Coordinates of C-alpha atoms in Angstrom, one line a residue:
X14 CA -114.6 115.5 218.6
X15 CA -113.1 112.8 220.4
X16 CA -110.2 110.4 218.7
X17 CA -111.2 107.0 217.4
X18 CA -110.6 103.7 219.3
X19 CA -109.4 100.5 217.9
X20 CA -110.9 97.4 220.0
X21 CA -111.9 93.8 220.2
X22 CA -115.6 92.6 220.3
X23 CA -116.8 88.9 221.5
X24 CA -117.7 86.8 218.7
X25 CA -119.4 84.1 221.5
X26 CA -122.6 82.8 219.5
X27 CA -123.6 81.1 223.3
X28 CA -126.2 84.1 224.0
X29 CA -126.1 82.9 228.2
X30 CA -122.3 83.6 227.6
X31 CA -122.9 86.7 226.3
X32 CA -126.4 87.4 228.5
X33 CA -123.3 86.7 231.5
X34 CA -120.4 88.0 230.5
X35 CA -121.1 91.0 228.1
X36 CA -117.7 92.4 226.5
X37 CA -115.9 90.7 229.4
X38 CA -116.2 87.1 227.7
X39 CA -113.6 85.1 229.4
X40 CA -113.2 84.1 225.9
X41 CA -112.2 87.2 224.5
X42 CA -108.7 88.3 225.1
X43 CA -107.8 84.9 223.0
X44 CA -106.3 85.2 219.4
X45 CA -108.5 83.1 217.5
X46 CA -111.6 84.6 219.4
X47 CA -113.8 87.9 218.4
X48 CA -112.8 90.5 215.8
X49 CA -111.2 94.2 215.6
X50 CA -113.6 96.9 215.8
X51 CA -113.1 100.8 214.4
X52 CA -115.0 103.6 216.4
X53 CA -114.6 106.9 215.5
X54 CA -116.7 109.6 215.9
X55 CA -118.1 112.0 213.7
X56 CA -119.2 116.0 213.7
X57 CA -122.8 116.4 215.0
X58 CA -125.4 116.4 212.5
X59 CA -127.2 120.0 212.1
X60 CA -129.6 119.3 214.7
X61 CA -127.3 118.2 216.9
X62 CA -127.6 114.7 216.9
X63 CA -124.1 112.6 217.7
X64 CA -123.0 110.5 215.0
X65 CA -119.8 107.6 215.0
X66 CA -118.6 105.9 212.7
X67 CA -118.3 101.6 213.4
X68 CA -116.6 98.8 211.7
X69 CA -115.9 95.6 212.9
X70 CA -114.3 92.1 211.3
X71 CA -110.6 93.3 211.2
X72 CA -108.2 90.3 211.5
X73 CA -106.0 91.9 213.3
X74 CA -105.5 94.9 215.1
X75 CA -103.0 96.6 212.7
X76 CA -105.8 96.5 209.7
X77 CA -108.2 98.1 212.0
X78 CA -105.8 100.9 213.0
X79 CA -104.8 102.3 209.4
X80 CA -108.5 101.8 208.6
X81 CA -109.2 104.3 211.5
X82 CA -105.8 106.2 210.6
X83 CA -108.1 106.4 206.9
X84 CA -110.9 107.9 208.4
X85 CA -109.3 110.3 210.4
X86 CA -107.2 111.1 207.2
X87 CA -110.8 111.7 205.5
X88 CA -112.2 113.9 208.1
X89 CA -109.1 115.9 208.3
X90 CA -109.6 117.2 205.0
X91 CA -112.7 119.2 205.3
X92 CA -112.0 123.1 205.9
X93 CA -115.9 124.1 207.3
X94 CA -119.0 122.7 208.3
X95 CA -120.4 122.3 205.3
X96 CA -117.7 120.0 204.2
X97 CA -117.1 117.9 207.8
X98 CA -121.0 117.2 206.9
X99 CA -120.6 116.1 203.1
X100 CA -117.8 113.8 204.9
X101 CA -119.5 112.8 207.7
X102 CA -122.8 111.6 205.6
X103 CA -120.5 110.1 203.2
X104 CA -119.1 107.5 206.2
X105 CA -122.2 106.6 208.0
X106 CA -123.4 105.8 204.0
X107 CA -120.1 103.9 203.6
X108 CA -120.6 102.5 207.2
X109 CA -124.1 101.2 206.4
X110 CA -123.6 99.7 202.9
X111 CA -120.0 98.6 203.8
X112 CA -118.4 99.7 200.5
X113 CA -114.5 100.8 200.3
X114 CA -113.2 103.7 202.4
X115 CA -112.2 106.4 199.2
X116 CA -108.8 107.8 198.7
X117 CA -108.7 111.0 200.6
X118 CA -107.0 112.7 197.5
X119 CA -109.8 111.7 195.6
X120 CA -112.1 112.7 198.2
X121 CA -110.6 116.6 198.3
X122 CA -110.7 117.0 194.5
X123 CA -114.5 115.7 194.6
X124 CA -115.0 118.6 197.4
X125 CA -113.9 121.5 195.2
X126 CA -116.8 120.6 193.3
X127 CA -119.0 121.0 196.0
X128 CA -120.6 117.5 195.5
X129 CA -122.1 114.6 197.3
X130 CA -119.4 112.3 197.9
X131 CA -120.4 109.2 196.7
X132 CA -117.3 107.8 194.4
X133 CA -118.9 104.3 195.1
X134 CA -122.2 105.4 193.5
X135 CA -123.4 102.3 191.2
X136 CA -124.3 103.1 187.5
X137 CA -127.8 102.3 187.7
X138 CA -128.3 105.0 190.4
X139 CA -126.9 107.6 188.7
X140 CA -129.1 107.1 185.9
X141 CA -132.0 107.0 188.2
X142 CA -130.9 110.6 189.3
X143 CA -129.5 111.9 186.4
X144 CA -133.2 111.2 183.9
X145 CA -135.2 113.6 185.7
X146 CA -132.9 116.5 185.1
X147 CA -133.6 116.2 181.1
X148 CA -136.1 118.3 181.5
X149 CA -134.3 120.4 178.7
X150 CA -135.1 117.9 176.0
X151 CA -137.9 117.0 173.8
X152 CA -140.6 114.4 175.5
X153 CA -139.5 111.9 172.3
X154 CA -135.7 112.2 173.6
X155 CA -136.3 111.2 176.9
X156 CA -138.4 108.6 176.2
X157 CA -135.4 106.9 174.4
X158 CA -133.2 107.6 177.0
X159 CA -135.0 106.1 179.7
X160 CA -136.1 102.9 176.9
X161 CA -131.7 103.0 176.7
X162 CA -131.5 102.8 180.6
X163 CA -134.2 100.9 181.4
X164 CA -134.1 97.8 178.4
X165 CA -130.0 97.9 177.8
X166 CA -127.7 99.8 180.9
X167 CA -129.1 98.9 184.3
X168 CA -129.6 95.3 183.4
X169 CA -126.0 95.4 182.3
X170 CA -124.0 97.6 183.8
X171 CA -126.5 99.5 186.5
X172 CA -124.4 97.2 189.5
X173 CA -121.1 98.8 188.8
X174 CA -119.9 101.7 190.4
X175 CA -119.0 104.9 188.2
X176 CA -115.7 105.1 189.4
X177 CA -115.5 101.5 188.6
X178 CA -116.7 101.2 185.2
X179 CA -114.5 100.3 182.2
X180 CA -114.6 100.3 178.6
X181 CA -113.7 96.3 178.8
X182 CA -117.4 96.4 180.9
X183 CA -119.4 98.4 178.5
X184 CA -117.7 96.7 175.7
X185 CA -119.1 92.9 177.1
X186 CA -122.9 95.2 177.6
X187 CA -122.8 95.6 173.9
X188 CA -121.6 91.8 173.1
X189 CA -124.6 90.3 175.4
X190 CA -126.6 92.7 173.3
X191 CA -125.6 90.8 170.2
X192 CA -126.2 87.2 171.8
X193 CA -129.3 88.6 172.5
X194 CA -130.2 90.3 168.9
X195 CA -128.9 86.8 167.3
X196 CA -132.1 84.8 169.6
X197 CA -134.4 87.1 168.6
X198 CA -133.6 87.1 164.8
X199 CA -133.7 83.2 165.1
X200 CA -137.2 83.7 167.0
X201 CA -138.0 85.7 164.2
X202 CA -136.8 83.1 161.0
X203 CA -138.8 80.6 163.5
X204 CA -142.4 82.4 163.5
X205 CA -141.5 83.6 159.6
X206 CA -141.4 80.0 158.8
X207 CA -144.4 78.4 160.4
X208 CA -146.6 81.2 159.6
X209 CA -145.5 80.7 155.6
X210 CA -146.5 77.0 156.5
X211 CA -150.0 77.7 157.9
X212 CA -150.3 80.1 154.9
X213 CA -149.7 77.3 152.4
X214 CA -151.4 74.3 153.8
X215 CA -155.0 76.3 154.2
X216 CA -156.7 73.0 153.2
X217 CA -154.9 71.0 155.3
X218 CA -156.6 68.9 158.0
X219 CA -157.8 70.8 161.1
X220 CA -155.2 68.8 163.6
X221 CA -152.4 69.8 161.2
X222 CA -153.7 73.7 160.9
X223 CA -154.3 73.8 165.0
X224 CA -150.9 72.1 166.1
X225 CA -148.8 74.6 163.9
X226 CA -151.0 77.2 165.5
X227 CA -150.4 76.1 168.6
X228 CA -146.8 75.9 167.9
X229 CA -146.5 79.8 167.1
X230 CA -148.2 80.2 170.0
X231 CA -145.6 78.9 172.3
X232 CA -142.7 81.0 170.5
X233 CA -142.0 84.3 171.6
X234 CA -143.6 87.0 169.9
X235 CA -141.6 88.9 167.2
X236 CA -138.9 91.6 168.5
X237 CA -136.9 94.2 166.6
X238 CA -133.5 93.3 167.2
X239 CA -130.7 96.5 168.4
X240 CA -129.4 96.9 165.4
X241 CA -126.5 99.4 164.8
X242 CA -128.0 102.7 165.0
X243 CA -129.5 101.7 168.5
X244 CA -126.3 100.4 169.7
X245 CA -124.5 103.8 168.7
X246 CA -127.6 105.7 170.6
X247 CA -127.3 103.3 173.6
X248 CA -123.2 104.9 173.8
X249 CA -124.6 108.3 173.6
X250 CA -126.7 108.1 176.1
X251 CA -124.3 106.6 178.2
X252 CA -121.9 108.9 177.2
X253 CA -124.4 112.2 178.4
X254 CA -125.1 110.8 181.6
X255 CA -121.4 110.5 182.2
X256 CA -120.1 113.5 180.9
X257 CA -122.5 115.2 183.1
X258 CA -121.1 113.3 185.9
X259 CA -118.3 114.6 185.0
X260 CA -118.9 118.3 184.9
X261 CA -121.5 118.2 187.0
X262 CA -120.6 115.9 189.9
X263 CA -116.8 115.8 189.8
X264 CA -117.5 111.6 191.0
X265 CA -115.2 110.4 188.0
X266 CA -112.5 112.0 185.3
X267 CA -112.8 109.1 183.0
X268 CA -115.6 108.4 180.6
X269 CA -115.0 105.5 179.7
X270 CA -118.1 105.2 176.9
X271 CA -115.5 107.6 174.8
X272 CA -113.4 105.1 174.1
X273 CA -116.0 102.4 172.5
X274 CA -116.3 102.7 168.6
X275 CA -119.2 100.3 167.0
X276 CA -120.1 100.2 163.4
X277 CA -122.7 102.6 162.2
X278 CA -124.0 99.8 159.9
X279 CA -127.5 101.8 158.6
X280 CA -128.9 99.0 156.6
X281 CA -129.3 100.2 153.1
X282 CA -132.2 100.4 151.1
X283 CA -133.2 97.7 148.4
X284 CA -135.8 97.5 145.5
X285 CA -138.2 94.7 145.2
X286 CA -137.5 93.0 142.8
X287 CA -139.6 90.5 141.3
X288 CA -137.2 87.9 142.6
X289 CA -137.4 89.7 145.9
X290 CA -140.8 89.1 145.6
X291 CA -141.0 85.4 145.0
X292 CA -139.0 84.8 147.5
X293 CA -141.2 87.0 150.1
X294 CA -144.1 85.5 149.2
X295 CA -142.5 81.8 149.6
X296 CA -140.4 82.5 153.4
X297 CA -142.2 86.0 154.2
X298 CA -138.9 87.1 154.8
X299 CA -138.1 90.8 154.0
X300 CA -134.7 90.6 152.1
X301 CA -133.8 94.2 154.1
X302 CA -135.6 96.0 156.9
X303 CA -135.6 99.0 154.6
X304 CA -137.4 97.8 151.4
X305 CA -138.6 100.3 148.2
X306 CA -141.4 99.4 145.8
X307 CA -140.6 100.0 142.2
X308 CA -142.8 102.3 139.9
X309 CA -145.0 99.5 139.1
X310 CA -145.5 98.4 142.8
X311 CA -145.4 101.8 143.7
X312 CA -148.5 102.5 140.7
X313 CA -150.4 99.2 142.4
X314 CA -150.7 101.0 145.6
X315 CA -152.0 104.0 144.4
X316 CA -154.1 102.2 142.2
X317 CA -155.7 100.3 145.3
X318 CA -155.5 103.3 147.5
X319 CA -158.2 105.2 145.1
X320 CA -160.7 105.5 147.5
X321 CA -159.3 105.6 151.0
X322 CA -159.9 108.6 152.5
X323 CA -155.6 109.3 153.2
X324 CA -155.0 108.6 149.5
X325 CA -154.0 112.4 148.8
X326 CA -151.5 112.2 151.9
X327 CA -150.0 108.8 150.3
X328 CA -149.8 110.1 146.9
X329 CA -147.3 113.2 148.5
X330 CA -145.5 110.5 150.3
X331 CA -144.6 108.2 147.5
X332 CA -144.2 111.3 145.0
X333 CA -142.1 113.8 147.4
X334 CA -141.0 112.0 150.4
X335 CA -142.2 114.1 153.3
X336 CA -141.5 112.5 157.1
X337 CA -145.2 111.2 158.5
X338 CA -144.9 114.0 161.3
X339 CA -144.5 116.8 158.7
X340 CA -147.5 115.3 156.4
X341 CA -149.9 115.3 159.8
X342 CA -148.4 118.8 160.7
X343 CA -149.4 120.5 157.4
X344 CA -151.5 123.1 157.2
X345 CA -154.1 124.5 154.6
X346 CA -151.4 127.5 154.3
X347 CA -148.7 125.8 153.7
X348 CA -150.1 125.3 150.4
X349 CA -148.8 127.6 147.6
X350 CA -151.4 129.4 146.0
X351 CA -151.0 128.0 142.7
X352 CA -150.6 124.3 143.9
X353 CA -147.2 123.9 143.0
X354 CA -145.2 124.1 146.3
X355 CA -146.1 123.7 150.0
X356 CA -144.1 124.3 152.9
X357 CA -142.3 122.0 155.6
X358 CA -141.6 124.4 158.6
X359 CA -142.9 122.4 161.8
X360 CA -143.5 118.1 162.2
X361 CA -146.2 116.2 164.9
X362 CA -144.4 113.8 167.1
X363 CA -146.5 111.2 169.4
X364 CA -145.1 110.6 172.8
X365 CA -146.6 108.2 175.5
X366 CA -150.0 108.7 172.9
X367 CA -150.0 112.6 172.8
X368 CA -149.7 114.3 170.3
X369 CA -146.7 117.4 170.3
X370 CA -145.8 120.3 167.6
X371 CA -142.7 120.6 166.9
X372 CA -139.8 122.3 164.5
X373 CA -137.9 120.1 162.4
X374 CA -134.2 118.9 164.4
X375 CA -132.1 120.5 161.6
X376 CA -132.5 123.6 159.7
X377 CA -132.0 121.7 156.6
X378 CA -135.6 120.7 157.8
X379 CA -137.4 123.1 157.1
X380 CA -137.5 123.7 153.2
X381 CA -140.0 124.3 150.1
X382 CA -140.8 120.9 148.4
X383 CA -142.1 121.9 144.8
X384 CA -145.0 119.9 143.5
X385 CA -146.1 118.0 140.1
X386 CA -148.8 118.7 138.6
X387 CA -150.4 115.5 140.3
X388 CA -150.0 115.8 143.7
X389 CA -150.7 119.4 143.0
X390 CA -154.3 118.1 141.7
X391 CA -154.8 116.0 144.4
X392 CA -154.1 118.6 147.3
X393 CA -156.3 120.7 145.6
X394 CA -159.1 118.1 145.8
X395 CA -158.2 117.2 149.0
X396 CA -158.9 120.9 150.2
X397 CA -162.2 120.7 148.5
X398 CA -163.0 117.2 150.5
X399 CA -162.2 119.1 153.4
X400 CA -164.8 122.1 152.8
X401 CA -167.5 119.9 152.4
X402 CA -166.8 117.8 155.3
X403 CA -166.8 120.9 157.4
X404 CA -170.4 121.3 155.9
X405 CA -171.4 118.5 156.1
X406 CA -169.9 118.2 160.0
X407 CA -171.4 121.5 161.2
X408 CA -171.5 122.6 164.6
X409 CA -169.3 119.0 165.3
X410 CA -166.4 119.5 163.3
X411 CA -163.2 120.1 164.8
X412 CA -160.6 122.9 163.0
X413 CA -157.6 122.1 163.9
X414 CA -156.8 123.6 160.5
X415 CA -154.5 120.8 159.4
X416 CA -154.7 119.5 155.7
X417 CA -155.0 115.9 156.1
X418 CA -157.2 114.5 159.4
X419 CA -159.7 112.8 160.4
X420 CA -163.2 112.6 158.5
X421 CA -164.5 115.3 161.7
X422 CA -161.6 118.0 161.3
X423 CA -159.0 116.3 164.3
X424 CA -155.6 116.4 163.4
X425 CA -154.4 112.9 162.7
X426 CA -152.0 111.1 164.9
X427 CA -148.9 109.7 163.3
X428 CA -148.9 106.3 164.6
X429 CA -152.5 106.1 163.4
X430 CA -151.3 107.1 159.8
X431 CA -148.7 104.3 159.9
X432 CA -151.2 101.7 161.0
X433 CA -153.7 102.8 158.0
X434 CA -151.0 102.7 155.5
X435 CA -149.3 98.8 156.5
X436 CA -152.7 97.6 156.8
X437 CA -153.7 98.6 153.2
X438 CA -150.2 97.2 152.5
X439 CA -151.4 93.9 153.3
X440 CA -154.7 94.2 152.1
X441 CA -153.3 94.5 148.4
X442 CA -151.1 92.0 148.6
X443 CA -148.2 94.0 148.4
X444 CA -144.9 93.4 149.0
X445 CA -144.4 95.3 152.8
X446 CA -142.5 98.7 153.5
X447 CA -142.8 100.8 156.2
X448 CA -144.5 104.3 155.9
X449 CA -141.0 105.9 156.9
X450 CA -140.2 104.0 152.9
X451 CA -142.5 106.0 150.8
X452 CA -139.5 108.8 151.6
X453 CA -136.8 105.9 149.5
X454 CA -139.6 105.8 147.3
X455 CA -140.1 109.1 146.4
X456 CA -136.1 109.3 145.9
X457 CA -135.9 106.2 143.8
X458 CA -138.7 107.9 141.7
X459 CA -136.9 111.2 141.5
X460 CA -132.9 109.6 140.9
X461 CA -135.0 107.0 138.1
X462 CA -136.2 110.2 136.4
X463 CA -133.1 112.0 136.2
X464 CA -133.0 114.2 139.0
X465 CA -129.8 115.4 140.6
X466 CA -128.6 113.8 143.7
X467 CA -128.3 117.6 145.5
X468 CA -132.4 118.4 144.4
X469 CA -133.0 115.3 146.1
X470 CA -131.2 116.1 149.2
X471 CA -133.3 119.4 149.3
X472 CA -136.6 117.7 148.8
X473 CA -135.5 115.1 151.6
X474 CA -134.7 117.5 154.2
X475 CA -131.1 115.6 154.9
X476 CA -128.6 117.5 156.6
X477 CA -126.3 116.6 153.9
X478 CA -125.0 115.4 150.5
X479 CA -123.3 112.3 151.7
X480 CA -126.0 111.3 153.6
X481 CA -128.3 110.9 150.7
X482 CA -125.5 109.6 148.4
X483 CA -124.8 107.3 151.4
X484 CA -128.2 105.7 152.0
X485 CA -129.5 105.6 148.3
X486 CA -125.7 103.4 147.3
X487 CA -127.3 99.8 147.1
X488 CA -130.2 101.2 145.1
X489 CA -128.5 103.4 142.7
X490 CA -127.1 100.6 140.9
X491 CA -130.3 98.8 140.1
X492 CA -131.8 102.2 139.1
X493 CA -128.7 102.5 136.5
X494 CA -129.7 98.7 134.9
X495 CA -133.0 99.7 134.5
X496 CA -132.3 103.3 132.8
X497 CA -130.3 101.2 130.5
X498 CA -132.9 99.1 129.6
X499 CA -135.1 102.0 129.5
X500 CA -132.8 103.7 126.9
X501 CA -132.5 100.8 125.1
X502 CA -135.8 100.7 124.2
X503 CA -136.6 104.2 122.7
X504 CA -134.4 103.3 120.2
X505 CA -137.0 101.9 117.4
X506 CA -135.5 99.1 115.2
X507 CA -137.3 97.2 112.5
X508 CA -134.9 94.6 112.3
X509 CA -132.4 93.2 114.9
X510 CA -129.6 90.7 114.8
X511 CA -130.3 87.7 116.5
X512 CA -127.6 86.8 119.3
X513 CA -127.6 83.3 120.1
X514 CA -125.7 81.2 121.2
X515 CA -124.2 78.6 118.6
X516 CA -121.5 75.9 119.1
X517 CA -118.1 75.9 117.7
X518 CA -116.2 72.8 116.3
X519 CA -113.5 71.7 117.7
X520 CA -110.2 71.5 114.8
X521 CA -109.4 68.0 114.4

């Protein structure tokens, strides 16, 4: 391999000066004219192709020589072929893209790791390179990774390179992320607003109606903001991909996504109230995303659900609080034999609009929920409903051998059972919850009645006490004014002091 050369190109823009002179422009040998060149040249690529590396637009001639000093510096570190080729691939990438020579130091440690070395690698192309190795994790998982990389860390911080990126950079990523959540919850307010006016001025003339129509038609439709639990999944997956960097590259010691601590804000449940209520049906603002029907709301719905054909599903659902992909996942036999038990040993999750089976993510999971004697009743009926659909199917029914489904025997897809249940919502007038809600439902019903905060845990499936005692905080308090008044009113009384208020003179 022959030793690099430092030397001066023409910089004549005159192409008949250059068509005549070539590198001999009489121009050239002056200071202010052409720039300092690098040439060095590289090990032979396996096919034995010669390869050099070139760089040109050094002031002067000193820069260009402890550049080429650098390279040589960087080639005499390898210690076999395999590594002057990692090196040598490395400097016709640097060469083409014109990124930073690396520290040579930095460049040996990378080499005991037997990896590509590519310190300058931006964030956005690791990530690109590092999703399609997750082929360990459930289909749902890497769907929210790649929703994280594709929505929040390549517009963000994807430019950067990984040996660049600081916790001051992801830090600003997750401050742009609240500019942005604060638009889209005054988006939101906006649409929430005019579609309460078009709701109260039905009768109003027909230019009114059309040009608030037309003005909800020219916001942008509603968005969930990030809130806090998606920021803190954001940081993990940012943290995985660069942790396997880390161990599995050797590009970077420094992860700098360790270092960022955001609030794990889950908002808290809260009852509807009837104030709640009122104010709902004025605004058609929800007070919380995560709402929770009293017992009488609660009693409405069921009431209203009668005859559609999931009512026995929503009646577990209010009453016990299974997940949706464990109700769809059940099984004939998961039914004790004497109706007062089933078991909760495997869930239905919907990815990309297929359907997958599934264990539960914790073993806390996978438990025995006991049953009253009503939703016993009704999964016995709904068992029934299910024979005489087979009959009634024949030859076209489908046994998937789930509990709840479809009228013809297909198992039901989750989404679809979430869809039924907020458009019944609706129908009834109800104050809106989400399906995931009928589980804060089922433990408001169960903490009203006296049940012990560690049965509800069990029944819930949470991997925890504190996480129930945690979530359930803002609601307890509530529940503990109403037992009170409950309480209060078993006691029977045939006559009662009256309280008013009366005024008090004022001594002379």
């Amino acid at each position: 391999m022959k030793a690099g050369s430092v030397y001066k190109r023409c910089a004549c823009r005159d192409p008949e000066t250059r068509k005549q002179y070539g590198k001999q422009c009489p121009k050239l040998n002056k200071k202010a004219h052409g720039a300092w060149t690098i040439k060095q040249e590289l090990p032979a690529s396996k096919d034995g192709q010669r390869r050099n590396f070139r760089r040109s637009g050094y002031a002067t001639q000193e820069t260009a020589r402890a550049e080429l000093d650098q390279v040589r510096s960087l080639l005499a570190i390898a210690k076999n072929d395999r590594q002057r080729d990692q090196i040598a691939e490395m400097l016709i990438d640097l060469g083409k893209s014109g990124g930073e020579l690396p520290d040579p130091e930095k460049t040996q440690r990378m080499l005991k790791h037997g990896t590509r070395l590519r310190a300058d690698c931006p964030v956005g192309e690791w990530l690109d390179k590092w999703m399609p190795r997750q082929t360990h994790l459930a289909r749902s998982t890497v769907r929210n990774y790649q929703g994280h990389i594709d929505d929040y860390l390549k517009p963000h911080l994807g430019d950067i390179g990984v040996d660049e990126l600081s916790v001051s950079d992801i830090v600003e990523m997750f401050a742009e992320i609240q500019k942005e959540n604060e638009r889209i919850s005054a988006n939101n307010d906006d649409r929430h607003a005019l579609l309460a006016r078009i709701k109260m001025a039905p009768t109003s003339p027909r230019s009114i109606r059309r040009r608030l129509r037309e003005e909800l038609a020219s916001l942008p439709p509603f968005r969930k903001p990030a809130g806090p639990s998606t920021r803190n999944r954001i940081k993990a997956t940012l943290r995985k991909a660069l942790n396997d960097l880390i161990a599995q590259e050797g590009v970077i010691t420094f992860n700098a996504a360790h270092h960022i601590h955001l609030a794990d804000e889950k908002p808290k449940p809260l009852l509807w109230t009837p104030e709640r209520v009122k104010e709902w049906r004025q605004t058609g603002k929800k007070p919380s995303p995560v709402m929770v029907w009293t017992p009488e709301l609660t009693g409405e719905f069921l009431d209203g659900a009668v005859d559609d054909p999931l009512y026995e599903l929503y009646v577990v659902a209010l009453y016990r609080g299974p997940r949706r992909g464990e109700l769809c996942a059940l099984n004939e036999t998961d039914i004790a034999e004497d109706f007062r038990s089933i078991n909760i040993d495997s869930q239905l999750t919907e990815v990309d609009y297929e359907v997958e089976e599934s264990t539960p993510k914790t073993e806390a999971g996978t438990r025995t929920v006991g049953l009253d004697h009503e939703t016993g009743q009704a999964l016995r009926w709904r068992i029934e409903r299910n024979r005489q659909n087979r009959l009634r199917w024949g030859d076209a029914w489908v046994d998937s051998g789930r509990l709840f489904t479809e009228p013809n025997g297909e198992q039901l897809r989750p989404s679809s059972v979430s869809g039924r249940f907020e458009r019944l919502v609706a129908l009834l007038g109800l104050p809106p919850i989400r399906f995931h809600d009928c589980r804060h439902v089922a433990a408001t019903l169960m903490l009203a009645g006296g049940a012990d905060m560690k049965v509800v845990q069990a029944l819930l499936g949470h991997a925890s006490l504190s996480v129930t005692a945690d979530l359930y905080a803002s609601v307890l308090p509530e529940l503990a004014l109403a037992a009170a008044e409950a309480a209060a009113a078993l006691v029977p009384r045939s006559r009662r002091r009256h309280f008013g208020l009366t005024s008090v003179s004022q001594p002379a």
